[in-house]
mmCIF file of C-alpha atoms and ligand atoms in Angstrom:
data_model
loop_
_atom_site.group_PDB
_atom_site.id
_atom_site.type_symbol
_atom_site.label_atom_id
_atom_site.label_comp_id
_atom_site.label_asym_id
_atom_site.label_seq_id
_atom_site.Cartn_x
_atom_site.Cartn_y
_atom_site.Cartn_z
ATOM 1 C CA MET A 1 239.512 159.518 142.918
ATOM 2 C CA ALA A 2 241.810 162.340 143.838
ATOM 3 C CA ARG A 3 241.975 166.041 144.388
ATOM 4 C CA VAL A 4 243.772 168.093 141.727
ATOM 5 C CA LEU A 5 245.702 171.169 142.753
ATOM 6 C CA LEU A 6 247.410 173.648 140.454
ATOM 7 C CA GLU A 7 249.670 176.230 142.051
ATOM 8 C CA ASP A 8 250.700 179.205 139.911
ATOM 9 C CA VAL A 9 251.076 177.081 136.796
ATOM 10 C CA THR A 10 252.605 178.871 133.812
ATOM 11 C CA LYS A 11 253.268 177.468 130.359
ATOM 12 C CA VAL A 12 255.383 179.440 127.895
ATOM 13 C CA PHE A 13 255.907 177.699 124.552
ATOM 14 C CA ASP A 14 259.122 177.884 122.575
ATOM 15 C CA GLY A 15 258.863 181.118 120.650
ATOM 16 C CA GLY A 16 257.555 183.003 123.657
ATOM 17 C CA VAL A 17 253.768 182.401 123.580
ATOM 18 C CA THR A 18 252.434 182.430 127.144
ATOM 19 C CA ALA A 19 249.513 180.008 126.908
ATOM 20 C CA VAL A 20 248.846 179.728 130.653
ATOM 21 C CA SER A 21 249.770 182.385 133.163
ATOM 22 C CA ARG A 22 249.988 181.713 136.926
ATOM 23 C CA LEU A 23 246.891 179.533 137.006
ATOM 24 C CA SER A 24 245.837 178.240 140.408
ATOM 25 C CA LEU A 25 242.985 175.766 140.672
ATOM 26 C CA ASP A 26 241.741 173.518 143.453
ATOM 27 C CA VAL A 27 239.451 170.684 142.377
ATOM 28 C CA ALA A 28 238.081 168.540 145.215
ATOM 29 C CA ASP A 29 238.168 164.763 144.709
ATOM 30 C CA HIS A 30 234.496 164.437 143.696
ATOM 31 C CA GLU A 31 234.129 167.835 142.065
ATOM 32 C CA PHE A 32 233.205 168.869 138.504
ATOM 33 C CA MET A 33 235.314 171.877 137.525
ATOM 34 C CA VAL A 34 234.673 173.631 134.228
ATOM 35 C CA ILE A 35 237.263 175.943 132.724
ATOM 36 C CA VAL A 36 235.501 178.241 130.288
ATOM 37 C CA GLY A 37 236.947 180.914 128.047
ATOM 38 C CA PRO A 38 237.308 182.115 124.478
ATOM 39 C CA SER A 39 239.312 180.315 121.802
ATOM 40 C CA GLY A 40 243.060 180.482 122.399
ATOM 41 C CA CYS A 41 242.800 181.355 126.097
ATOM 42 C CA GLY A 42 244.854 178.304 127.150
ATOM 43 C CA LYS A 43 242.246 175.657 128.005
ATOM 44 C CA THR A 44 243.731 172.736 126.074
ATOM 45 C CA THR A 45 247.217 173.621 127.237
ATOM 46 C CA THR A 46 246.017 173.529 130.845
ATOM 47 C CA LEU A 47 244.610 170.025 130.400
ATOM 48 C CA ARG A 48 247.742 168.813 128.603
ATOM 49 C CA VAL A 49 249.890 170.078 131.443
ATOM 50 C CA ILE A 50 247.701 168.244 133.988
ATOM 51 C CA ALA A 51 247.758 165.068 131.890
ATOM 52 C CA GLY A 52 251.536 165.216 131.583
ATOM 53 C CA LEU A 53 251.579 165.800 127.827
ATOM 54 C CA GLU A 54 253.286 169.186 128.347
ATOM 55 C CA ARG A 55 255.716 170.291 131.013
ATOM 56 C CA PRO A 56 254.824 173.451 132.936
ATOM 57 C CA THR A 57 257.361 176.278 132.672
ATOM 58 C CA ALA A 58 256.686 177.159 136.309
ATOM 59 C CA GLY A 59 254.351 176.125 139.108
ATOM 60 C CA ASN A 60 253.270 172.859 140.685
ATOM 61 C CA ILE A 61 250.652 170.254 139.893
ATOM 62 C CA TYR A 62 249.408 167.807 142.509
ATOM 63 C CA ILE A 63 247.155 164.817 141.946
ATOM 64 C CA GLY A 64 246.051 163.524 145.316
ATOM 65 C CA ASP A 65 248.994 164.210 147.624
ATOM 66 C CA THR A 66 251.576 163.626 144.918
ATOM 67 C CA LEU A 67 253.529 166.352 143.187
ATOM 68 C CA VAL A 68 253.340 165.104 139.583
ATOM 69 C CA ASN A 69 255.521 167.659 137.754
ATOM 70 C CA ASP A 70 258.095 164.972 136.985
ATOM 71 C CA LEU A 71 255.727 162.022 136.677
ATOM 72 C CA PRO A 72 255.221 160.752 133.103
ATOM 73 C CA ALA A 73 251.698 160.861 131.657
ATOM 74 C CA ARG A 74 251.130 157.101 131.872
ATOM 75 C CA ARG A 75 251.759 157.107 135.623
ATOM 76 C CA ARG A 76 249.363 159.944 136.485
ATOM 77 C CA ASP A 77 246.204 157.808 136.298
ATOM 78 C CA VAL A 78 244.162 160.468 134.499
ATOM 79 C CA ALA A 79 241.936 159.839 131.473
ATOM 80 C CA MET A 80 241.429 162.473 128.810
ATOM 81 C CA VAL A 81 238.464 162.711 126.425
ATOM 82 C CA PHE A 82 239.127 164.737 123.301
ATOM 83 C CA GLN A 83 236.928 166.759 120.985
ATOM 84 C CA ASN A 84 237.744 164.509 118.018
ATOM 85 C CA TYR A 85 237.155 161.239 119.967
ATOM 86 C CA ALA A 86 240.609 159.849 118.989
ATOM 87 C CA LEU A 87 239.384 156.255 118.635
ATOM 88 C CA TYR A 88 241.598 153.649 116.945
ATOM 89 C CA PRO A 89 239.921 153.276 113.522
ATOM 90 C CA HIS A 90 241.122 149.726 112.824
ATOM 91 C CA MET A 91 239.819 148.345 116.125
ATOM 92 C CA THR A 92 236.266 147.444 117.098
ATOM 93 C CA VAL A 93 234.528 149.328 119.879
ATOM 94 C CA TYR A 94 235.287 146.412 122.211
ATOM 95 C CA GLN A 95 238.982 146.521 121.307
ATOM 96 C CA ASN A 96 239.044 150.303 121.729
ATOM 97 C CA LEU A 97 237.579 149.924 125.213
ATOM 98 C CA ALA A 98 239.915 147.065 126.059
ATOM 99 C CA PHE A 99 243.121 148.649 124.789
ATOM 100 C CA ALA A 100 244.301 150.493 127.904
ATOM 101 C CA LEU A 101 243.303 147.563 130.119
ATOM 102 C CA THR A 102 245.284 145.095 128.002
ATOM 103 C CA MET A 103 248.300 147.372 128.281
ATOM 104 C CA ARG A 104 247.882 147.178 132.036
ATOM 105 C CA ARG A 105 247.838 143.377 131.779
ATOM 106 C CA LEU A 106 244.428 142.886 133.360
ATOM 107 C CA SER A 107 242.994 139.402 132.879
ATOM 108 C CA ALA A 108 240.601 138.782 129.983
ATOM 109 C CA ALA A 109 237.827 138.042 132.476
ATOM 110 C CA GLU A 110 238.371 141.313 134.346
ATOM 111 C CA ILE A 111 238.477 143.255 131.063
ATOM 112 C CA ASN A 112 235.267 141.624 129.919
ATOM 113 C CA LYS A 113 233.556 142.433 133.207
ATOM 114 C CA ARG A 114 234.588 146.091 133.133
ATOM 115 C CA ILE A 115 233.591 146.578 129.503
ATOM 116 C CA GLY A 116 230.225 144.973 130.177
ATOM 117 C CA ARG A 117 229.588 147.371 133.038
ATOM 118 C CA VAL A 118 230.622 150.508 131.132
ATOM 119 C CA ALA A 119 228.787 149.467 127.969
ATOM 120 C CA GLY A 120 225.650 149.102 130.080
ATOM 121 C CA LEU A 121 226.185 152.484 131.687
ATOM 122 C CA LEU A 122 226.479 154.187 128.286
ATOM 123 C CA ALA A 123 223.980 151.975 126.417
ATOM 124 C CA ILE A 124 226.512 150.920 123.780
ATOM 125 C CA GLU A 125 226.285 147.123 124.244
ATOM 126 C CA GLN A 126 224.921 146.645 120.730
ATOM 127 C CA LEU A 127 227.862 148.568 119.208
ATOM 128 C CA LEU A 128 230.743 146.550 120.647
ATOM 129 C CA ALA A 129 231.530 144.621 117.458
ATOM 130 C CA ARG A 130 231.494 147.648 115.158
ATOM 131 C CA LYS A 131 234.392 149.767 114.038
ATOM 132 C CA PRO A 132 234.349 153.560 114.604
ATOM 133 C CA GLN A 133 233.551 154.437 111.001
ATOM 134 C CA ALA A 134 230.269 152.558 111.356
ATOM 135 C CA LEU A 135 229.161 154.797 114.243
ATOM 136 C CA SER A 136 227.438 158.194 114.346
ATOM 137 C CA GLY A 137 229.226 161.159 115.933
ATOM 138 C CA GLY A 138 227.196 160.785 119.113
ATOM 139 C CA GLN A 139 227.940 157.049 119.331
ATOM 140 C CA ARG A 140 231.666 157.671 118.804
ATOM 141 C CA GLN A 141 231.661 160.177 121.625
ATOM 142 C CA ARG A 142 229.982 157.651 123.921
ATOM 143 C CA VAL A 143 232.692 155.142 123.080
ATOM 144 C CA ALA A 144 235.339 157.784 123.806
ATOM 145 C CA LEU A 145 233.662 158.406 127.170
ATOM 146 C CA GLY A 146 233.534 154.653 127.763
ATOM 147 C CA ARG A 147 237.216 154.294 127.027
ATOM 148 C CA ALA A 148 237.961 156.854 129.725
ATOM 149 C CA ILE A 149 235.535 155.394 132.269
ATOM 150 C CA VAL A 150 236.619 151.775 131.848
ATOM 151 C CA ARG A 151 240.063 152.630 133.229
ATOM 152 C CA SER A 152 238.577 153.902 136.530
ATOM 153 C CA PRO A 153 241.059 156.785 136.585
ATOM 154 C CA LYS A 154 241.594 159.123 139.510
ATOM 155 C CA VAL A 155 240.703 162.149 137.371
ATOM 156 C CA PHE A 156 238.820 162.789 134.119
ATOM 157 C CA LEU A 157 239.940 165.533 131.773
ATOM 158 C CA PHE A 158 237.502 166.607 129.052
ATOM 159 C CA ASP A 159 238.562 168.835 126.160
ATOM 160 C CA GLU A 160 235.388 170.203 124.522
ATOM 161 C CA PRO A 161 233.999 166.672 124.103
ATOM 162 C CA LEU A 162 230.640 167.830 122.731
ATOM 163 C CA SER A 163 231.653 170.385 120.148
ATOM 164 C CA ASN A 164 231.408 167.997 117.167
ATOM 165 C CA LEU A 165 227.825 167.024 118.010
ATOM 166 C CA ASP A 166 224.653 168.668 116.722
ATOM 167 C CA ALA A 167 222.681 170.942 119.055
ATOM 168 C CA ALA A 168 220.156 168.358 120.312
ATOM 169 C CA LEU A 169 222.768 165.666 120.884
ATOM 170 C CA ARG A 170 225.005 168.135 122.637
ATOM 171 C CA ILE A 171 222.293 168.865 125.172
ATOM 172 C CA SER A 172 221.398 165.202 125.775
ATOM 173 C CA THR A 173 225.051 164.113 126.039
ATOM 174 C CA ARG A 174 225.721 167.018 128.394
ATOM 175 C CA ALA A 175 222.992 165.703 130.677
ATOM 176 C CA GLU A 176 224.480 162.199 130.463
ATOM 177 C CA ILE A 177 227.912 163.420 131.450
ATOM 178 C CA LYS A 178 226.377 165.145 134.441
ATOM 179 C CA ALA A 179 224.515 161.974 135.433
ATOM 180 C CA LEU A 180 227.681 159.888 134.963
ATOM 181 C CA HIS A 181 229.630 162.202 137.207
ATOM 182 C CA HIS A 182 226.904 161.935 139.807
ATOM 183 C CA ARG A 183 227.342 158.157 139.803
ATOM 184 C CA LEU A 184 231.109 157.974 139.536
ATOM 185 C CA GLN A 185 231.944 160.892 141.866
ATOM 186 C CA THR A 186 235.393 161.257 140.306
ATOM 187 C CA ALA A 187 237.122 164.632 139.935
ATOM 188 C CA CYS A 188 236.469 166.084 136.468
ATOM 189 C CA ILE A 189 238.119 169.009 134.756
ATOM 190 C CA TYR A 190 236.145 169.964 131.697
ATOM 191 C CA VAL A 191 237.108 172.730 129.298
ATOM 192 C CA THR A 192 234.768 174.477 126.884
ATOM 193 C CA HIS A 193 234.188 177.815 125.213
ATOM 194 C CA ASP A 194 230.430 177.259 125.592
ATOM 195 C CA GLN A 195 229.152 179.191 128.568
ATOM 196 C CA ALA A 196 225.900 177.194 128.695
ATOM 197 C CA GLU A 197 227.891 173.960 129.115
ATOM 198 C CA ALA A 198 229.923 175.609 131.828
ATOM 199 C CA MET A 199 226.886 176.857 133.725
ATOM 200 C CA THR A 200 224.969 173.577 133.497
ATOM 201 C CA LEU A 201 227.807 171.132 134.212
ATOM 202 C CA GLY A 202 230.096 172.817 136.694
ATOM 203 C CA ASP A 203 230.044 172.515 140.465
ATOM 204 C CA GLN A 204 232.651 175.233 140.059
ATOM 205 C CA ILE A 205 233.566 177.242 137.006
ATOM 206 C CA CYS A 206 236.761 179.091 136.254
ATOM 207 C CA VAL A 207 236.540 181.837 133.623
ATOM 208 C CA MET A 208 239.840 182.133 131.785
ATOM 209 C CA VAL A 209 240.982 184.938 129.482
ATOM 210 C CA ASP A 210 244.436 185.227 127.886
ATOM 211 C CA GLY A 211 245.873 182.359 129.922
ATOM 212 C CA ALA A 212 244.796 183.792 133.273
ATOM 213 C CA ALA A 213 241.945 182.789 135.585
ATOM 214 C CA GLN A 214 239.619 185.751 136.006
ATOM 215 C CA GLN A 215 237.177 184.312 138.516
ATOM 216 C CA THR A 216 236.428 180.908 140.026
ATOM 217 C CA GLY A 217 233.278 179.964 141.901
ATOM 218 C CA GLU A 218 229.844 178.359 141.750
ATOM 219 C CA PRO A 219 228.192 179.056 138.389
ATOM 220 C CA LEU A 220 225.290 181.132 139.677
ATOM 221 C CA GLY A 221 227.535 183.174 141.959
ATOM 222 C CA VAL A 222 229.865 184.025 139.093
ATOM 223 C CA TYR A 223 226.882 184.830 136.855
ATOM 224 C CA GLU A 224 225.319 187.125 139.418
ATOM 225 C CA ARG A 225 228.512 188.679 140.785
ATOM 226 C CA PRO A 226 231.042 188.895 137.925
ATOM 227 C CA ILE A 227 234.214 190.579 139.120
ATOM 228 C CA ASN A 228 234.973 192.300 135.826
ATOM 229 C CA ARG A 229 233.571 193.050 132.414
ATOM 230 C CA PHE A 230 235.274 190.054 130.746
ATOM 231 C CA VAL A 231 233.429 187.660 133.041
ATOM 232 C CA ALA A 232 230.169 189.631 132.901
ATOM 233 C CA GLY A 233 230.172 189.647 129.100
ATOM 234 C CA PHE A 234 231.165 186.004 128.735
ATOM 235 C CA LEU A 235 228.454 184.301 130.813
ATOM 236 C CA GLY A 236 224.841 184.502 129.656
ATOM 237 C CA THR A 237 223.027 184.491 126.301
ATOM 238 C CA PRO A 238 222.260 186.994 125.017
ATOM 239 C CA ALA A 239 225.255 188.621 126.652
ATOM 240 C CA MET A 240 225.084 191.389 129.252
ATOM 241 C CA ASN A 241 224.476 194.842 127.736
ATOM 242 C CA PHE A 242 226.969 197.626 128.375
ATOM 243 C CA PHE A 243 226.363 201.384 128.192
ATOM 244 C CA THR A 244 229.022 204.038 128.505
ATOM 245 C CA GLY A 245 227.963 207.014 130.587
ATOM 246 C CA ARG A 246 228.617 209.089 133.666
ATOM 247 C CA LEU A 247 227.844 208.592 137.350
ATOM 248 C CA ASP A 248 226.070 211.728 138.455
ATOM 249 C CA PHE A 249 225.832 212.573 142.167
ATOM 250 C CA GLN A 250 223.290 215.249 143.046
ATOM 251 C CA ASN A 251 221.848 216.023 146.448
ATOM 252 C CA ASP A 252 220.933 212.685 147.903
ATOM 253 C CA ALA A 253 220.693 210.649 144.719
ATOM 254 C CA VAL A 254 223.039 208.962 142.309
ATOM 255 C CA SER A 255 222.145 208.407 138.716
ATOM 256 C CA PHE A 256 223.763 207.182 135.537
ATOM 257 C CA VAL A 257 223.611 209.492 132.531
ATOM 258 C CA ILE A 258 223.572 207.854 129.084
ATOM 259 C CA GLY A 259 223.324 210.556 126.389
ATOM 260 C CA ASN A 260 220.105 212.448 127.110
ATOM 261 C CA ASP A 261 218.713 209.760 129.421
ATOM 262 C CA THR A 262 219.148 209.550 133.163
ATOM 263 C CA ILE A 263 218.725 206.341 135.165
ATOM 264 C CA THR A 264 218.235 206.766 138.902
ATOM 265 C CA LEU A 265 220.187 204.162 140.871
ATOM 266 C CA GLY A 266 219.301 202.825 144.320
ATOM 267 C CA ARG A 267 220.831 203.545 147.703
ATOM 268 C CA ARG A 268 222.995 200.397 147.654
ATOM 269 C CA LEU A 269 224.746 201.537 144.492
ATOM 270 C CA LYS A 270 225.180 205.030 145.849
ATOM 271 C CA THR A 271 227.413 203.809 148.666
ATOM 272 C CA LEU A 272 229.358 201.451 146.438
ATOM 273 C CA THR A 273 230.007 203.971 143.688
ATOM 274 C CA ALA A 274 230.803 206.986 145.878
ATOM 275 C CA ALA A 275 234.513 206.814 145.012
ATOM 276 C CA TYR A 276 233.661 207.122 141.317
ATOM 277 C CA ARG A 277 231.621 210.305 141.613
ATOM 278 C CA ASN A 278 231.047 212.035 138.255
ATOM 279 C CA ARG A 279 233.406 209.649 136.431
ATOM 280 C CA GLU A 280 232.936 208.034 133.021
ATOM 281 C CA MET A 281 231.923 204.444 133.763
ATOM 282 C CA VAL A 282 230.163 201.501 132.096
ATOM 283 C CA LEU A 283 226.719 200.319 133.163
ATOM 284 C CA GLY A 284 226.052 196.590 132.693
ATOM 285 C CA ILE A 285 222.572 195.060 132.660
ATOM 286 C CA ARG A 286 221.375 191.649 131.491
ATOM 287 C CA PRO A 287 218.712 191.430 128.752
ATOM 288 C CA GLU A 288 216.246 189.809 131.164
ATOM 289 C CA ASN A 289 216.476 192.796 133.537
ATOM 290 C CA LEU A 290 215.274 195.298 130.949
ATOM 291 C CA SER A 291 211.678 195.919 129.953
ATOM 292 C CA LEU A 292 210.321 197.577 126.879
ATOM 293 C CA SER A 293 207.422 199.972 126.413
ATOM 294 C CA LEU A 294 206.219 202.354 123.734
ATOM 295 C CA PRO A 295 207.650 205.910 123.847
ATOM 296 C CA SER A 296 204.349 207.487 124.972
ATOM 297 C CA LYS A 297 203.994 205.308 128.066
ATOM 298 C CA GLN A 298 207.164 206.175 129.953
ATOM 299 C CA SER A 299 208.790 209.318 131.101
ATOM 300 C CA GLY A 300 212.018 209.442 133.142
ATOM 301 C CA GLY A 301 214.213 206.616 134.326
ATOM 302 C CA SER A 302 214.494 204.862 131.013
ATOM 303 C CA ILE A 303 216.567 204.775 127.842
ATOM 304 C CA SER A 304 215.239 205.901 124.459
ATOM 305 C CA ALA A 305 216.161 203.617 121.585
ATOM 306 C CA VAL A 306 215.116 202.393 118.165
ATOM 307 C CA VAL A 307 214.415 198.735 117.351
ATOM 308 C CA SER A 308 216.777 197.327 114.711
ATOM 309 C CA VAL A 309 216.151 193.552 114.734
ATOM 310 C CA VAL A 310 213.412 191.341 116.221
ATOM 311 C CA GLU A 311 214.249 187.677 116.886
ATOM 312 C CA PRO A 312 211.296 185.487 117.947
ATOM 313 C CA LEU A 313 212.594 182.386 119.760
ATOM 314 C CA GLY A 314 209.264 180.902 120.854
ATOM 315 C CA ASN A 315 209.645 181.112 124.620
ATOM 316 C CA ARG A 316 210.865 184.715 124.377
ATOM 317 C CA THR A 317 211.707 187.338 121.783
ATOM 318 C CA ASP A 318 215.098 189.052 121.679
ATOM 319 C CA VAL A 319 214.856 192.647 120.489
ATOM 320 C CA HIS A 320 218.012 194.398 119.291
ATOM 321 C CA LEU A 321 218.019 198.169 119.770
ATOM 322 C CA ARG A 322 220.252 201.165 119.263
ATOM 323 C CA THR A 323 220.472 204.325 121.368
ATOM 324 C CA GLY A 324 220.897 207.812 119.907
ATOM 325 C CA ALA A 325 224.567 207.625 120.893
ATOM 326 C CA GLY A 326 224.984 204.402 118.904
ATOM 327 C CA ASP A 327 225.158 201.894 121.809
ATOM 328 C CA ARG A 328 223.655 198.586 120.681
ATOM 329 C CA PHE A 329 221.872 196.329 123.141
ATOM 330 C CA ILE A 330 219.373 193.493 123.480
ATOM 331 C CA VAL A 331 216.171 193.144 125.499
ATOM 332 C CA SER A 332 214.433 189.800 126.029
ATOM 333 C CA ILE A 333 210.657 190.237 126.043
ATOM 334 C CA ASP A 334 207.411 188.284 126.099
ATOM 335 C CA PRO A 335 206.947 186.730 122.619
ATOM 336 C CA HIS A 336 203.443 188.163 122.274
ATOM 337 C CA ILE A 337 204.502 191.815 122.471
ATOM 338 C CA ASP A 338 204.261 193.314 119.017
ATOM 339 C CA VAL A 339 207.394 195.227 117.950
ATOM 340 C CA LYS A 340 209.033 195.736 114.594
ATOM 341 C CA PRO A 341 212.242 197.243 113.228
ATOM 342 C CA GLY A 342 212.131 201.043 113.149
ATOM 343 C CA ASP A 343 209.823 201.330 116.193
ATOM 344 C CA GLY A 344 210.894 203.812 118.845
ATOM 345 C CA ALA A 345 210.921 202.387 122.374
ATOM 346 C CA LYS A 346 211.602 203.267 125.977
ATOM 347 C CA ILE A 347 213.635 200.732 127.916
ATOM 348 C CA ARG A 348 213.248 200.535 131.649
ATOM 349 C CA ILE A 349 216.237 199.317 133.625
ATOM 350 C CA ASP A 350 215.744 197.427 136.867
ATOM 351 C CA PRO A 351 218.025 199.569 139.075
ATOM 352 C CA GLU A 352 218.539 196.692 141.524
ATOM 353 C CA LYS A 353 220.132 194.574 138.769
ATOM 354 C CA VAL A 354 222.639 197.139 137.552
ATOM 355 C CA HIS A 355 226.417 196.555 137.615
ATOM 356 C CA ILE A 356 228.851 199.453 137.243
ATOM 357 C CA PHE A 357 232.279 198.750 135.706
ATOM 358 C CA GLU A 358 235.426 200.771 135.333
ATOM 359 C CA PRO A 359 236.071 201.677 131.680
ATOM 360 C CA GLY A 360 237.908 199.255 129.370
ATOM 361 C CA PRO A 361 237.250 195.692 128.148
ATOM 362 C CA GLY A 362 238.265 194.082 131.462
ATOM 363 C CA GLY A 363 236.999 196.902 133.710
ATOM 364 C CA LYS A 364 236.517 195.979 137.364
ATOM 365 C CA ASN A 365 232.969 195.631 138.716
ATOM 366 C CA VAL A 366 232.798 198.309 141.412
ATOM 367 C CA THR A 367 229.323 197.299 142.586
ATOM 368 C CA LEU A 368 230.295 194.085 144.377
ATOM 369 C CA PRO A 369 230.362 194.617 148.134
ATOM 370 C CA ASP A 370 233.774 192.964 148.695
ATOM 371 C CA THR A 371 235.597 194.681 145.822
ATOM 372 C CA ALA A 372 234.247 198.186 146.353
ATOM 373 C CA ASP A 373 236.941 199.396 148.728
HETATM 374 N N1 LIG B 401 252.666 173.728 120.803
HETATM 375 C C1 LIG B 401 252.468 175.054 120.809
HETATM 376 N N2 LIG B 401 253.463 175.918 120.463
HETATM 377 C C2 LIG B 401 253.285 177.261 120.495
HETATM 378 N N3 LIG B 401 252.113 177.843 120.854
HETATM 379 C C3 LIG B 401 251.089 177.052 121.194
HETATM 380 C C4 LIG B 401 251.198 175.615 121.193
HETATM 381 N N4 LIG B 401 250.023 175.095 121.584
HETATM 382 C C5 LIG B 401 249.202 176.153 121.814
HETATM 383 N N5 LIG B 401 249.843 177.322 121.587
HETATM 384 C C6 LIG B 401 249.284 178.688 121.788
HETATM 385 O O1 LIG B 401 248.888 178.818 123.124
HETATM 386 C C7 LIG B 401 247.671 179.545 123.241
HETATM 387 C C8 LIG B 401 246.640 178.696 123.965
HETATM 388 O O2 LIG B 401 246.297 177.600 123.148
HETATM 389 P P1 LIG B 401 245.239 176.492 123.609
HETATM 390 O O3 LIG B 401 245.185 175.455 122.570
HETATM 391 O O4 LIG B 401 245.559 176.064 124.995
HETATM 392 O O5 LIG B 401 243.879 177.350 123.627
HETATM 393 P P2 LIG B 401 242.379 176.863 123.827
HETATM 394 O O6 LIG B 401 241.812 177.716 124.907
HETATM 395 O O7 LIG B 401 242.317 175.406 123.993
HETATM 396 O O8 LIG B 401 241.694 177.310 122.445
HETATM 397 P P3 LIG B 401 240.468 176.599 121.630
HETATM 398 O O9 LIG B 401 239.195 177.010 122.335
HETATM 399 O O10 LIG B 401 240.574 177.256 120.286
HETATM 400 O O11 LIG B 401 240.711 175.131 121.610
HETATM 401 C C9 LIG B 401 247.291 179.933 121.825
HETATM 402 O O12 LIG B 401 247.765 181.237 121.589
HETATM 403 C C10 LIG B 401 248.030 178.928 120.966
HETATM 404 O O13 LIG B 401 248.329 179.467 119.707
HETATM 405 MG MG1 LIG B 402 241.449 173.851 122.878
#
């Protein structure tokens, strides 16, 4: 196993597309790093640069203590698992697993021993004689994982390995990958556009937008303290709600004015937002930090809205609403509360859970203690 270090890595393709822009990443030798971001943000390119399948335009890549910029892919000792499995169709599962080891001229006995161990680990012993077309999608992905593991590489690279699987299989295979990493303790870099995969798998996650890392850290820390609106809106389902409004400072109190509604904010936010006095800003709040009541029951401190869609999910119900000003948002509520489209509602905001962002799609979060200055 080995640490992976990226220093200011940039990849510009012929034709001028900047796929990766000054990406720095430090993955400890036993760590599971997840790079998460929307389609086209540069995830696959990042992995291909680490694997040696693309040359970086600028920056350095280290695996262990070795600068690998000029090292060919086959000498980097990394194994990549792809979304489409990339198994050899004319070979049996056993031959697929053995292929890289044969190339390395390991003895037949050693190959047999390693395949036996990995097949046991992944519960694919009974599939070894079959060819890929006789396997289900989930079984093929296990073989693809096995083919990576059997090489005992220094680093695993995963490119959306679960996205061809159905929802249930995706969740069970996700748990298996996590358990495998726990046993193997090898550095993993895993890319996905699925924020739930990122949150559940990563020791660290790196949120990437337009080729650039926005924020890197432990999943819960990034979820709770997103540095900008990109990150805040990307992690969590349903996504964080955003309201445009104005920070209003009067006497000793600060509040946020959304149309005709005024939300009183706490003392903590008052200090942090003082520099943005009376400015247009964006309030962010997660669906689980809102509560819903009928219009008659609440007076100040809440938002008036009309229910547009009700989605019962069993363990909770997601209610879509619209404010008078046209802002759309979602509240997650107890599934036994009776609401229907067209109902008027008052939404209470937990003022302790509010984030305030500068305007714009990537607006900075001004309510984090270390970025408020
Ligand atoms: N060989 C190439 N030549 C030119 N542009 C490329 C090449 N490969 C990728 N790109 C561009 O680089 C950007 C990043 O692509 P990349 O495949 O890394 O994104 P991604 O995050 O993996 O997306 P997805 O989630 O859809 O797989 C995109 O704008 C893409 O069109
Ligand atoms: Mg990709």
